[in-house]
mmCIF file of C-alpha atoms in Angstrom:
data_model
loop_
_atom_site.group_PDB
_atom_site.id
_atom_site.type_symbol
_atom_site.label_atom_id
_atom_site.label_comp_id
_atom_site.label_asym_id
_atom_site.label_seq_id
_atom_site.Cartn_x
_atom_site.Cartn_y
_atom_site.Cartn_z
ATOM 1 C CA UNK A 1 88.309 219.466 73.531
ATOM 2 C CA UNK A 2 87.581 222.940 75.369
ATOM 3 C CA UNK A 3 89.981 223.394 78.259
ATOM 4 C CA UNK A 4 87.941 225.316 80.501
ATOM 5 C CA UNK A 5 88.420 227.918 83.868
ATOM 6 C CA UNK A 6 91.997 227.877 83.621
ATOM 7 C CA UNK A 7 95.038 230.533 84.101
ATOM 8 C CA UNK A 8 95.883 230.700 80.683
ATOM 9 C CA UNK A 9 99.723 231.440 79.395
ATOM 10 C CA UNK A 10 98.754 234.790 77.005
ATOM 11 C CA UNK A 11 100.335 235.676 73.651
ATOM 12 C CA UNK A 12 102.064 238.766 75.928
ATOM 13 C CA UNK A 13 103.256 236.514 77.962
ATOM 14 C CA UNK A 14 100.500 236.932 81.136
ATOM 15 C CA UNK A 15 97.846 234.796 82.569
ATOM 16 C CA UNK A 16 94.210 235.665 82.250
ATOM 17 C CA UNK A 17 91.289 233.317 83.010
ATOM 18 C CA UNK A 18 90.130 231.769 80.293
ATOM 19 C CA UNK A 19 88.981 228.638 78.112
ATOM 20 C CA UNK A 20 91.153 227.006 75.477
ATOM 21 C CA UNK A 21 89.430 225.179 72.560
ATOM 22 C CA UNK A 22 91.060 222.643 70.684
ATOM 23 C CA UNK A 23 89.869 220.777 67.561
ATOM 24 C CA UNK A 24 91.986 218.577 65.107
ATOM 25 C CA UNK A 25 95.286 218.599 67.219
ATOM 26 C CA UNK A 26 96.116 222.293 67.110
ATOM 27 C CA UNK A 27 94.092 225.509 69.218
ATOM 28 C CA UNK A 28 91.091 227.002 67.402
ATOM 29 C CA UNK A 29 88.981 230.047 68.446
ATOM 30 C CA UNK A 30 85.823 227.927 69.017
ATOM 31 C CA UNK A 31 84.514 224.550 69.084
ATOM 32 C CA UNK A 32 81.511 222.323 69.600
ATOM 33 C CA UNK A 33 83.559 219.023 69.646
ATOM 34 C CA UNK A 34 85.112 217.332 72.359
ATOM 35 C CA UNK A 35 85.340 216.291 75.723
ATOM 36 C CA UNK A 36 85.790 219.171 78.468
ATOM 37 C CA UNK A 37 88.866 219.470 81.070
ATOM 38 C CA UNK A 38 87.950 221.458 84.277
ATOM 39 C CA UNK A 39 91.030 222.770 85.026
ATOM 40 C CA UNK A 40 89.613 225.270 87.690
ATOM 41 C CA UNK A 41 92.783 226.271 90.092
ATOM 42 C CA UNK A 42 95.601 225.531 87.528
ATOM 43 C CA UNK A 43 97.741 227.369 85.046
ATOM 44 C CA UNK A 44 97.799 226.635 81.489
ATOM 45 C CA UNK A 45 101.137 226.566 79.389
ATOM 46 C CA UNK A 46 102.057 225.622 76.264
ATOM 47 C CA UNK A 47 104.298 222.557 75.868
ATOM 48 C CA UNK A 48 107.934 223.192 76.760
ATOM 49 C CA UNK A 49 110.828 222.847 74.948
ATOM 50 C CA UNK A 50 114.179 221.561 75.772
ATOM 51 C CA UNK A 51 116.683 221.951 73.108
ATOM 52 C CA UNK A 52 119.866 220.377 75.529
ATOM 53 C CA UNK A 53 119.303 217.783 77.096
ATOM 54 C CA UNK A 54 120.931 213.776 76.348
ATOM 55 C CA UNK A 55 118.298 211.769 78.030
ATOM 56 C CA UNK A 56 116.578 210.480 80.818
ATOM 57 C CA UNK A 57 114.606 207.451 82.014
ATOM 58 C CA UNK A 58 117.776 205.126 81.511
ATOM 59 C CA UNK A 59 117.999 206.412 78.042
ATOM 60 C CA UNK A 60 120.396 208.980 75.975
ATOM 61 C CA UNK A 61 120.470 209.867 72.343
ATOM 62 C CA UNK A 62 124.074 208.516 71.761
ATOM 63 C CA UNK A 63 122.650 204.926 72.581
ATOM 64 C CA UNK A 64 121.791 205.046 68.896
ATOM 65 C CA UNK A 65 118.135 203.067 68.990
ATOM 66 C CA UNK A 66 115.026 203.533 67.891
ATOM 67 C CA UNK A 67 113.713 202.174 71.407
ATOM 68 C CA UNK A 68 115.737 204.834 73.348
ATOM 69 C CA UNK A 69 114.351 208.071 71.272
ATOM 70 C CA UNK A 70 110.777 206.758 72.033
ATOM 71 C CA UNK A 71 111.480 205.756 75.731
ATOM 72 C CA UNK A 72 112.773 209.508 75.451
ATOM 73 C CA UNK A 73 110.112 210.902 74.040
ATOM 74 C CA UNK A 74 107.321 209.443 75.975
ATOM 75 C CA UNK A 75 108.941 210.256 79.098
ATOM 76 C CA UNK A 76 109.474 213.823 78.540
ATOM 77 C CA UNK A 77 106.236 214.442 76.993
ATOM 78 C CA UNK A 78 104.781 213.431 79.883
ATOM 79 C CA UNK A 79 106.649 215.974 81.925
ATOM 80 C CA UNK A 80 105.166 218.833 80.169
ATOM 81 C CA UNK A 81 107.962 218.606 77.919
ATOM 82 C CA UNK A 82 106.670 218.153 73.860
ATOM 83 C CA UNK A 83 109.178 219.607 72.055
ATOM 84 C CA UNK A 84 112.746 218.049 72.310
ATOM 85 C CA UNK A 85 116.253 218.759 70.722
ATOM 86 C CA UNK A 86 118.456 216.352 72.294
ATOM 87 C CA UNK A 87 122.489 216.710 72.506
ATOM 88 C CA UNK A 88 125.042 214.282 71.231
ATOM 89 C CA UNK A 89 128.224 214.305 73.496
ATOM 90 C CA UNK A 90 132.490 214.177 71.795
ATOM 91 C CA UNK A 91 132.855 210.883 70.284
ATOM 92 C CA UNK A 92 134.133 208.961 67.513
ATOM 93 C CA UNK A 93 133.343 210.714 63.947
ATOM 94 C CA UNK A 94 131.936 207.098 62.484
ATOM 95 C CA UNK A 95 129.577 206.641 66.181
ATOM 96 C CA UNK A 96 128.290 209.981 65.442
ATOM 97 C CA UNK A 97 126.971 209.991 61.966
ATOM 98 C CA UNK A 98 125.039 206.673 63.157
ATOM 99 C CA UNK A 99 123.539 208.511 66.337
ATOM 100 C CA UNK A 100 122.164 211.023 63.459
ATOM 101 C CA UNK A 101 121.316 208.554 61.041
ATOM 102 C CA UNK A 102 119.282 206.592 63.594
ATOM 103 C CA UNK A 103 117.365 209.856 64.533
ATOM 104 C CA UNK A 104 116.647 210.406 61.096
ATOM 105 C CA UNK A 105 115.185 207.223 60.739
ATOM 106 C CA UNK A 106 113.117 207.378 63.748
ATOM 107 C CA UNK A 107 111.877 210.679 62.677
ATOM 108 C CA UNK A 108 111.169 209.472 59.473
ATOM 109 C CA UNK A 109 109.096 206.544 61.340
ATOM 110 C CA UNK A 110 107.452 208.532 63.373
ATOM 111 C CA UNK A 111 105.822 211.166 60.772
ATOM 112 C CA UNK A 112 104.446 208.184 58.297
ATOM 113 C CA UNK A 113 103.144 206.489 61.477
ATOM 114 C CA UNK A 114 99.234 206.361 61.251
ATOM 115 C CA UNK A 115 98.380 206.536 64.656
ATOM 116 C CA UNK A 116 99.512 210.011 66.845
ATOM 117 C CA UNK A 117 102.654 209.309 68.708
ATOM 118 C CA UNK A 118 102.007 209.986 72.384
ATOM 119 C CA UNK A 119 105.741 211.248 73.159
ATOM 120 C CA UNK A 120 107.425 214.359 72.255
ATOM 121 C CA UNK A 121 108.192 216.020 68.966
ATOM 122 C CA UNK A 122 111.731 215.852 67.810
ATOM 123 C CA UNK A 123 112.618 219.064 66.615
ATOM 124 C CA UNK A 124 115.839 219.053 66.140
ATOM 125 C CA UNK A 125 119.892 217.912 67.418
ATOM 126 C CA UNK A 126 122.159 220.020 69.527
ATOM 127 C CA UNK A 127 125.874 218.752 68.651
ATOM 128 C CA UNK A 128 127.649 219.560 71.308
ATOM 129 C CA UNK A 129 130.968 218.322 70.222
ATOM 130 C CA UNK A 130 133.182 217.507 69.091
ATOM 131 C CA UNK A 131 134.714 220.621 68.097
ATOM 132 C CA UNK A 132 135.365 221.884 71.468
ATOM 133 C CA UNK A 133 138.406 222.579 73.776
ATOM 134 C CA UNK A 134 140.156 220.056 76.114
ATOM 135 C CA UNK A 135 140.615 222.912 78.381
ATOM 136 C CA UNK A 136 136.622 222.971 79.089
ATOM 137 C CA UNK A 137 136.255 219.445 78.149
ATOM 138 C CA UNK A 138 133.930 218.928 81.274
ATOM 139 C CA UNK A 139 132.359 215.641 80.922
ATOM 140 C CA UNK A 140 132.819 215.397 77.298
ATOM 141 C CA UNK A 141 135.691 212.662 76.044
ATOM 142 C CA UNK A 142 138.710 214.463 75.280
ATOM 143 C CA UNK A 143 140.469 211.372 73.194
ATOM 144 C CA UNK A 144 137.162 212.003 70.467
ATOM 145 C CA UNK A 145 137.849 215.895 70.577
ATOM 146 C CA UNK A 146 138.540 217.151 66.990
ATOM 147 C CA UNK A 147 138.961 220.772 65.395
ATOM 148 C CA UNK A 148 136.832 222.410 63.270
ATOM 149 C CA UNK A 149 136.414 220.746 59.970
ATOM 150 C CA UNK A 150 133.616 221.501 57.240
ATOM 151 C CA UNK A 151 133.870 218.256 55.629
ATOM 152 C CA UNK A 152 132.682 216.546 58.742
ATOM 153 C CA UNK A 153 130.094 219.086 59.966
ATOM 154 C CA UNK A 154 128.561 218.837 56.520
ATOM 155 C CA UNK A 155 128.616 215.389 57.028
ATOM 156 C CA UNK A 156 127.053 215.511 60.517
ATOM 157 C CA UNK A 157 124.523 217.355 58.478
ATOM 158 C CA UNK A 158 123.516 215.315 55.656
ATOM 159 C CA UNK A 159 123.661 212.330 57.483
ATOM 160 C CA UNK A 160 120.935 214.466 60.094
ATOM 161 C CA UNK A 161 118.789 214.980 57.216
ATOM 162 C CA UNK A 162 118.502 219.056 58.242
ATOM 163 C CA UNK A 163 118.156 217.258 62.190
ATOM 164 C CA UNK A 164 121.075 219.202 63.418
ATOM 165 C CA UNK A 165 120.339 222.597 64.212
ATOM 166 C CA UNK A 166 123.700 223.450 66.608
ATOM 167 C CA UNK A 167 127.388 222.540 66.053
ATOM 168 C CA UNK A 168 129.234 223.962 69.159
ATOM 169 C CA UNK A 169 132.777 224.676 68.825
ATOM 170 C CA UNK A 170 135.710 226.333 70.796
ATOM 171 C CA UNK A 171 136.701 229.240 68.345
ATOM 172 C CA UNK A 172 140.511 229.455 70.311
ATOM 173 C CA UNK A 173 141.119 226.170 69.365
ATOM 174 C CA UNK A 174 140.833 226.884 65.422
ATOM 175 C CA UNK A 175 142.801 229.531 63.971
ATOM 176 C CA UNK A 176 140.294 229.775 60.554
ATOM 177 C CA UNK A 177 137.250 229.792 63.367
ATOM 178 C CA UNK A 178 135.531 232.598 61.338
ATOM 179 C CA UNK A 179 135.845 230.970 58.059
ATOM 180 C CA UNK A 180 133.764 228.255 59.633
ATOM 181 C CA UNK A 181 130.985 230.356 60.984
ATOM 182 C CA UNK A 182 130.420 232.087 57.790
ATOM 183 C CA UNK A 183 130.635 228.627 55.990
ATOM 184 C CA UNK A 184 127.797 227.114 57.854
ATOM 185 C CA UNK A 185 125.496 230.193 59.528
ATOM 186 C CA UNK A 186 123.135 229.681 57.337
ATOM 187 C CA UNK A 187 122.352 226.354 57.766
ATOM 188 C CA UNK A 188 123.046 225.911 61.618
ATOM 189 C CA UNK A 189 123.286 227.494 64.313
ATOM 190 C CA UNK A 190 126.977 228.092 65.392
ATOM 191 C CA UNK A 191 127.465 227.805 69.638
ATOM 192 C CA UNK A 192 130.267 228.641 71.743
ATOM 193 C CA UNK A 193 130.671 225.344 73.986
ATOM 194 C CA UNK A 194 133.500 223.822 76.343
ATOM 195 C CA UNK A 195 135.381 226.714 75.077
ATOM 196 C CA UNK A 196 137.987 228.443 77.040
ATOM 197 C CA UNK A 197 138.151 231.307 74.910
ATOM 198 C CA UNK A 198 138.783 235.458 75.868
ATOM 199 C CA UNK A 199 136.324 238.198 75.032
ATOM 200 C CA UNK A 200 137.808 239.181 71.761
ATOM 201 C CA UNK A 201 137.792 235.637 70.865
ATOM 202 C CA UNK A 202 134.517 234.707 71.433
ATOM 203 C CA UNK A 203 133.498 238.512 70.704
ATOM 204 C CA UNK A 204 135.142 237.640 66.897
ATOM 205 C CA UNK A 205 133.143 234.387 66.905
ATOM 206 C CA UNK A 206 129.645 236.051 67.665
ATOM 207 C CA UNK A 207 130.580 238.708 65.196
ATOM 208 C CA UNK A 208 131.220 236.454 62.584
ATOM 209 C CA UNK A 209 128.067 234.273 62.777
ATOM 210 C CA UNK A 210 127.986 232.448 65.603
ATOM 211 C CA UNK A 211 124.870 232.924 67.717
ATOM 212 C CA UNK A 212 124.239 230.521 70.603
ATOM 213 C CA UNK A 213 125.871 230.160 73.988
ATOM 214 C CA UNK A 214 125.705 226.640 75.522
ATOM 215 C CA UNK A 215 124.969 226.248 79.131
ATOM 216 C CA UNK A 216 126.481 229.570 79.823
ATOM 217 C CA UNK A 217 128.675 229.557 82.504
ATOM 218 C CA UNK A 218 129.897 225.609 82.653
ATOM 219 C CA UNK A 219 132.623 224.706 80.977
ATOM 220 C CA UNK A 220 134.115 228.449 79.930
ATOM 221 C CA UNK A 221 136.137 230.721 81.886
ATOM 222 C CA UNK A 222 134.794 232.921 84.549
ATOM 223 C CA UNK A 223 133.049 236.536 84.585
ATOM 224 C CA UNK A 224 135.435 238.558 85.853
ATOM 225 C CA UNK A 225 136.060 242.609 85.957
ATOM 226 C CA UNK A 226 138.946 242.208 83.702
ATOM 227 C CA UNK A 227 138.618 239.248 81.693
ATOM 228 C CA UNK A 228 134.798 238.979 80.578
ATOM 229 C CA UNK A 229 135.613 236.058 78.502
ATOM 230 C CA UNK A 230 132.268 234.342 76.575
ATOM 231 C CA UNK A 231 130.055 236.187 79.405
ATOM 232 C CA UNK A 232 130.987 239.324 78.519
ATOM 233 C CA UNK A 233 131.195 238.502 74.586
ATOM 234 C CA UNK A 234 127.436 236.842 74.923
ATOM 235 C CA UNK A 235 126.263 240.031 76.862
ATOM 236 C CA UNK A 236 127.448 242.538 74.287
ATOM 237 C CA UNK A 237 126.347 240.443 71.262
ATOM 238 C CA UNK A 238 122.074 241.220 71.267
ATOM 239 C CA UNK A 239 121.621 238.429 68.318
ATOM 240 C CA UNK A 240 123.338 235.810 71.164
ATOM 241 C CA UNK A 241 120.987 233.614 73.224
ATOM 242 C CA UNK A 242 122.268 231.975 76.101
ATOM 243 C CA UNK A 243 121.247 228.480 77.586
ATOM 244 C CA UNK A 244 120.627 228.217 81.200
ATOM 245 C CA UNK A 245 120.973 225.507 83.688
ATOM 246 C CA UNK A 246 118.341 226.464 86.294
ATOM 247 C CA UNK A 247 118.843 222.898 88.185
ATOM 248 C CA UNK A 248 120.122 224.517 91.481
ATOM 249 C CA UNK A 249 123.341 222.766 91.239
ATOM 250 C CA UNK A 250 125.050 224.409 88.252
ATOM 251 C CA UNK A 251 124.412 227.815 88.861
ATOM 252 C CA UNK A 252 123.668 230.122 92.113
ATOM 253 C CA UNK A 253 120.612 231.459 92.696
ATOM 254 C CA UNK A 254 121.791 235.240 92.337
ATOM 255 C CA UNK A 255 123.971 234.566 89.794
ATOM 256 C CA UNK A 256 120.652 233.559 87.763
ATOM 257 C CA UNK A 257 119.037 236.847 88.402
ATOM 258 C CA UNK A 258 122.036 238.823 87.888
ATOM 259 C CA UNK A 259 122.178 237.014 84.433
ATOM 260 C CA UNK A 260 118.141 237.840 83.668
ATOM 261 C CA UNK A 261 119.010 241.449 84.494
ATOM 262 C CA UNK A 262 122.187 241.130 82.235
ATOM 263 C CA UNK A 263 120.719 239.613 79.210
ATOM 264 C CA UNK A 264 117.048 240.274 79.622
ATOM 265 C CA UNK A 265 114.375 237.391 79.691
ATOM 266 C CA UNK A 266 114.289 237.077 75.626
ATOM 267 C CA UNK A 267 118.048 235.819 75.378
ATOM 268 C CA UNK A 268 117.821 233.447 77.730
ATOM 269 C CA UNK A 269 116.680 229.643 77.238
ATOM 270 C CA UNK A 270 116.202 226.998 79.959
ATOM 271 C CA UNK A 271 117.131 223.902 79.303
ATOM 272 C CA UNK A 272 117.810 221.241 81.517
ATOM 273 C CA UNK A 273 120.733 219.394 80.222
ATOM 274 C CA UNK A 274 119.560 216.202 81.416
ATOM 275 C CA UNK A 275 121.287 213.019 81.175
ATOM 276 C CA UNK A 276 119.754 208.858 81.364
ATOM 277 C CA UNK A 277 119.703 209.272 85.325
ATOM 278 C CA UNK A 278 117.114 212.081 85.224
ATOM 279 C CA UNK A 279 113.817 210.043 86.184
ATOM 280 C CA UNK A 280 115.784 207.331 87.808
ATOM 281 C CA UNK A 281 117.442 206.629 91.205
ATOM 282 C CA UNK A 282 120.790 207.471 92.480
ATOM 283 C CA UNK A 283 123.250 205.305 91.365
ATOM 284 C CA UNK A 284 126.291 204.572 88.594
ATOM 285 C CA UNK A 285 125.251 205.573 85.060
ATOM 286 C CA UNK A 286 127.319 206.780 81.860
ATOM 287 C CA UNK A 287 127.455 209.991 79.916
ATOM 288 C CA UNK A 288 129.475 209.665 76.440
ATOM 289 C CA UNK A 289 130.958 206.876 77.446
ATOM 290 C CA UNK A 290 132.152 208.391 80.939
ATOM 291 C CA UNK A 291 131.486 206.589 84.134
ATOM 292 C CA UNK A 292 129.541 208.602 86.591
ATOM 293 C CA UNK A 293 127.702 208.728 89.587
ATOM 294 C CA UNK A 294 124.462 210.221 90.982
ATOM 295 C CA UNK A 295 123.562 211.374 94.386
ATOM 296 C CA UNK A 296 120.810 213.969 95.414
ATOM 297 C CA UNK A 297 120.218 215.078 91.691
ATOM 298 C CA UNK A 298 123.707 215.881 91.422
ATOM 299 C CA UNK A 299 125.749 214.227 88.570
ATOM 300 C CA UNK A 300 129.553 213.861 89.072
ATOM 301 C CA UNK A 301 132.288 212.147 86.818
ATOM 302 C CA UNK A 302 133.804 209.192 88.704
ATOM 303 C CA UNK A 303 137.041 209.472 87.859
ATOM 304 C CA UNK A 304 137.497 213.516 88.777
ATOM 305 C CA UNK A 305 134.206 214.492 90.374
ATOM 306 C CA UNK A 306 133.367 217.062 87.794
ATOM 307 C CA UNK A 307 129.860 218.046 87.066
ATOM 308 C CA UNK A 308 128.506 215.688 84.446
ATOM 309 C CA UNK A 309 125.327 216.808 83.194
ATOM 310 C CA UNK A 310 122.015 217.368 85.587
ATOM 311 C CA UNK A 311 119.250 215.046 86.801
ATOM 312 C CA UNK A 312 116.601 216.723 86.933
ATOM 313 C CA UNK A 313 113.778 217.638 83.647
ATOM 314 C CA UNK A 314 113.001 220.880 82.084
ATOM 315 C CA UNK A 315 109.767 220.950 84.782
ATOM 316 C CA UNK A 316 111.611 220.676 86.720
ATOM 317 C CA UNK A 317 114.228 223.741 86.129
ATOM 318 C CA UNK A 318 111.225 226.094 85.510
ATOM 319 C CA UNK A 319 109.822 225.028 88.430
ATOM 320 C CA UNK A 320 113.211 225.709 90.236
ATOM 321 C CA UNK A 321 113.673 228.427 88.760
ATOM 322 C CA UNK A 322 110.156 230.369 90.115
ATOM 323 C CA UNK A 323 110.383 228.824 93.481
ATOM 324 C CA UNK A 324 113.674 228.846 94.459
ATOM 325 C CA UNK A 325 115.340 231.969 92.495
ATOM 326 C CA UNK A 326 112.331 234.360 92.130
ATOM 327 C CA UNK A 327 111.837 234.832 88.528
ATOM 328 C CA UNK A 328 108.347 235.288 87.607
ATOM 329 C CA UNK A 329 106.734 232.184 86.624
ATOM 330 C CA UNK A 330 105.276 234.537 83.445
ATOM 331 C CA UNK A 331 108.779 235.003 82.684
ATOM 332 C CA UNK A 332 110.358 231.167 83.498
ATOM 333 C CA UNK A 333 107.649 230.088 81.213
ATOM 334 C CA UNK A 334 108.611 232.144 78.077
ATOM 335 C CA UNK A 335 112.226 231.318 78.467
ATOM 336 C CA UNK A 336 111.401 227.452 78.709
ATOM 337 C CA UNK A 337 108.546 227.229 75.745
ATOM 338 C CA UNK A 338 108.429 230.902 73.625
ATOM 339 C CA UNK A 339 112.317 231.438 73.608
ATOM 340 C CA UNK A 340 113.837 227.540 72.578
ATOM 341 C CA UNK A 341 110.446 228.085 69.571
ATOM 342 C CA UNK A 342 111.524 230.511 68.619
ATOM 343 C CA UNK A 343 115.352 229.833 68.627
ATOM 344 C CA UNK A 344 114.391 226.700 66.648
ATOM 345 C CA UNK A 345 112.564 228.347 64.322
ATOM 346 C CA UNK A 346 109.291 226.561 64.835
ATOM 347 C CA UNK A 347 107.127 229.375 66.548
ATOM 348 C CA UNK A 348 105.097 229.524 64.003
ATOM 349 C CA UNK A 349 103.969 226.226 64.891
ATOM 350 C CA UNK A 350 104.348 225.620 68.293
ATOM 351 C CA UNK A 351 105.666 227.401 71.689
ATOM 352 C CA UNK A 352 102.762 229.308 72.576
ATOM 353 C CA UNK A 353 98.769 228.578 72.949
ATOM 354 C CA UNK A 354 97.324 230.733 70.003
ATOM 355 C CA UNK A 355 95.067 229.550 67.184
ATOM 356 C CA UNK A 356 96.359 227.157 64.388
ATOM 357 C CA UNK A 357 99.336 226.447 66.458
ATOM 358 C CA UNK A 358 99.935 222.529 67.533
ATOM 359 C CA UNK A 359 97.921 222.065 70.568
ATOM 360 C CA UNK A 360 100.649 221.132 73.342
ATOM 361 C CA UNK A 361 99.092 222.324 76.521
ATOM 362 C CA UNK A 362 100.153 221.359 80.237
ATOM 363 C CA UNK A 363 98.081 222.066 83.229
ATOM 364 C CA UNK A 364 100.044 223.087 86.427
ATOM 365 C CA UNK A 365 98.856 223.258 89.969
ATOM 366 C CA UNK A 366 99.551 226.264 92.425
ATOM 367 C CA UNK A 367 103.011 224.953 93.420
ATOM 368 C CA UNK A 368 103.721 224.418 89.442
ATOM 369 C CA UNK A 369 103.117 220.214 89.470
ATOM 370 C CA UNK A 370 102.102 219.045 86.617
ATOM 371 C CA UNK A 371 98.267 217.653 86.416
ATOM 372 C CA UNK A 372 97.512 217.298 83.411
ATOM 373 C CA UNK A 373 99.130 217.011 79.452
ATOM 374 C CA UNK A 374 97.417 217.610 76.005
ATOM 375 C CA UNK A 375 99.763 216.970 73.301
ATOM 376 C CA UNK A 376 98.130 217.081 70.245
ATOM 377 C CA UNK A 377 94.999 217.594 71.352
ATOM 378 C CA UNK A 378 94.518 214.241 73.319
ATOM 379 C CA UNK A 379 95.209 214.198 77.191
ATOM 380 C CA UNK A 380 98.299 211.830 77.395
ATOM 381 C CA UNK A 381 98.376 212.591 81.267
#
């Protein structure tokens, strides 16, 4: 396949016109092979990534079936998103090691398959609980909230086969929080999440291992002059990278820019945080368990009101993101595909459109809608 007269998404991070070639699933230098994709008027990215999001389409992760990672899958994918590293929500020890188990199996599945799966890649697991704080429960269940124990996150683990690559915790909630960190850094990535922890709390965590903020600014205290809390620990910790909700809802628009001045464009990844709503109507849906309601794109607990999640994709974020709080699309695009590869440890492989690298390629008109998506190598959409 030879994409051909597009804007194409540079290794620095640019757009130049230019052809992509594409032979045996991944980008090649050249090729004689293949159909050819006039993509004349449309930007060329690589495949994004979202490494937190639950679901969409009617579908989460912690529904525990083959049929919902696939319905998953195949909707993201064609959204532009092919990489995916869904999160599991705070519940019952015994319901999570099946959610994992169940993804294991479905990965396993999916890579002996003979035919090439149309849907996203799984890439990995973002636990999100249940080590967290009731305090910054948010929509997470706090009767299933636990403390830190390495018995059960190496048993979240194994039971992932190596799926989980982030066990969030609230570090104020366990006195022996840095004993934990150094335990498992190596292995997985340690996040602050639904933690309600001060700056020299969460400053101790990120110096003992931890590296990974989740959705940074939900469910943690506030930046303020005096109390910094995670913000200020995240900012002064350069190995920390700090998810983003870019929805419109959970964040302001200048508090987004202040944050890509703050942090710079390499510690920040996009995600979307999606839950089963996103791709559906407004309505009554569940998250974890939790009864809530969607209006507008905006997901709210029904018993309190509380955000709960967003509605809307990964696309969709980036696309908010450049249109409606002026960060360059050059930029939105590297902390949505480059940034979450690299975070997952699979750029290597994947996250940007160079040769040898999996050929996940989305074509985006002038106001960033998506036209067209290569995953693989074959046009899916």
């Amino acid at each position: 396949m030879i994409i051909k007269n597009a804007k194409v998404y540079a290794k620095d991070q640019t757009f130049a016109e230019g052809d992509i070639h594409i032979e045996n699933g991944v980008f090649c230098t050249q090729t004689q092979e293949g159909g050819i994709v006039d993509a004349k008027g449309c930007y060329a990215i690589p495949g994004l990534i979202d490494l937190h999001f639950h679901g969409c389409a009617g579908h989460d992760i912690c529904d525990g079936t083959p049929q919902a990672l696939s319905n998953i899958a195949e909707h993201e994918a064609a959204n532009g998103i092919t990489g995916i590293c869904p999160a599991t929500m705070t519940l019952p020890y015994e319901e999570l090691l099946q959610i994992l188990r169940n993804a294991a199996d479905w990965q396993k599945n999916r890579q002996e398959a003979s035919d090439c799966p149309k849907g996203a890649d799984l890439l990995g697991i973002n636990m999100e609980g249940p080590f967290i704080s009731v305090a910054k429960k948010g929509a997470q269940d706090p009767q299933h909230i636990v403390s830190c124990d390495l018995k059960t996150a190496q048993d979240f683990l194994d039971a992932s086969h190596g799926l989980v690559k982030f066990i969030g915790i609230a570090p104020e909630q366990n006195p022996d929080f840095t004993t934990f960190i150094s335990q498992l850094k190596d292995r997985v990535h340690i996040s602050l999440a639904h933690t309600n922890a001060d700056y020299d709390t969460a400053l101790a965590a990120f110096r003992a291992g931890a590296d990974h903020a989740v959705h940074l600014y939900n469910a943690m205290p506030p930046f303020t002059h005096r109390e910094p809390g995670v913000i200020g620990a995240v900012a002064d910790s350069p190995h920390v990278h700090a998810e983003l909700i870019c929805d419109g809802i959970h964040i302001h628009p200048s508090v987004v820019r202040a944050t890509f001045r703050m942090l710079g464009a390499d510690r920040i990844v996009l995600i979307s945080d999606s839950m089963r709503a996103a791709g559906m109507p407004d309505g009554s849906y569940t998250l974890g368990g939790l009864a809530v309601n969607v209006k507008d794109r905006k997901v709210t607990l029904a018993s309190n009101g509380a955000l709960a999640g967003s509605a809307s994709n990964l696309m969709e974020c980036m696309r908010t993101l450049v249109t409606q709080m002026g960060i360059p699309l050059e930029t939105a695009v590297g902390c949505a595909s480059v940034n979450p590869a690299k975070v997952l440890g699979v750029f290597e492989e994947r996250g940007s459109i160079e040769a040898g690298k999996v050929a996940d390629v989305v074509l985006l008109d002038e106001s960033l809608q998506v036209q067209a998506v290569v995953k693989d190598g074959v046009q899916i959409r």
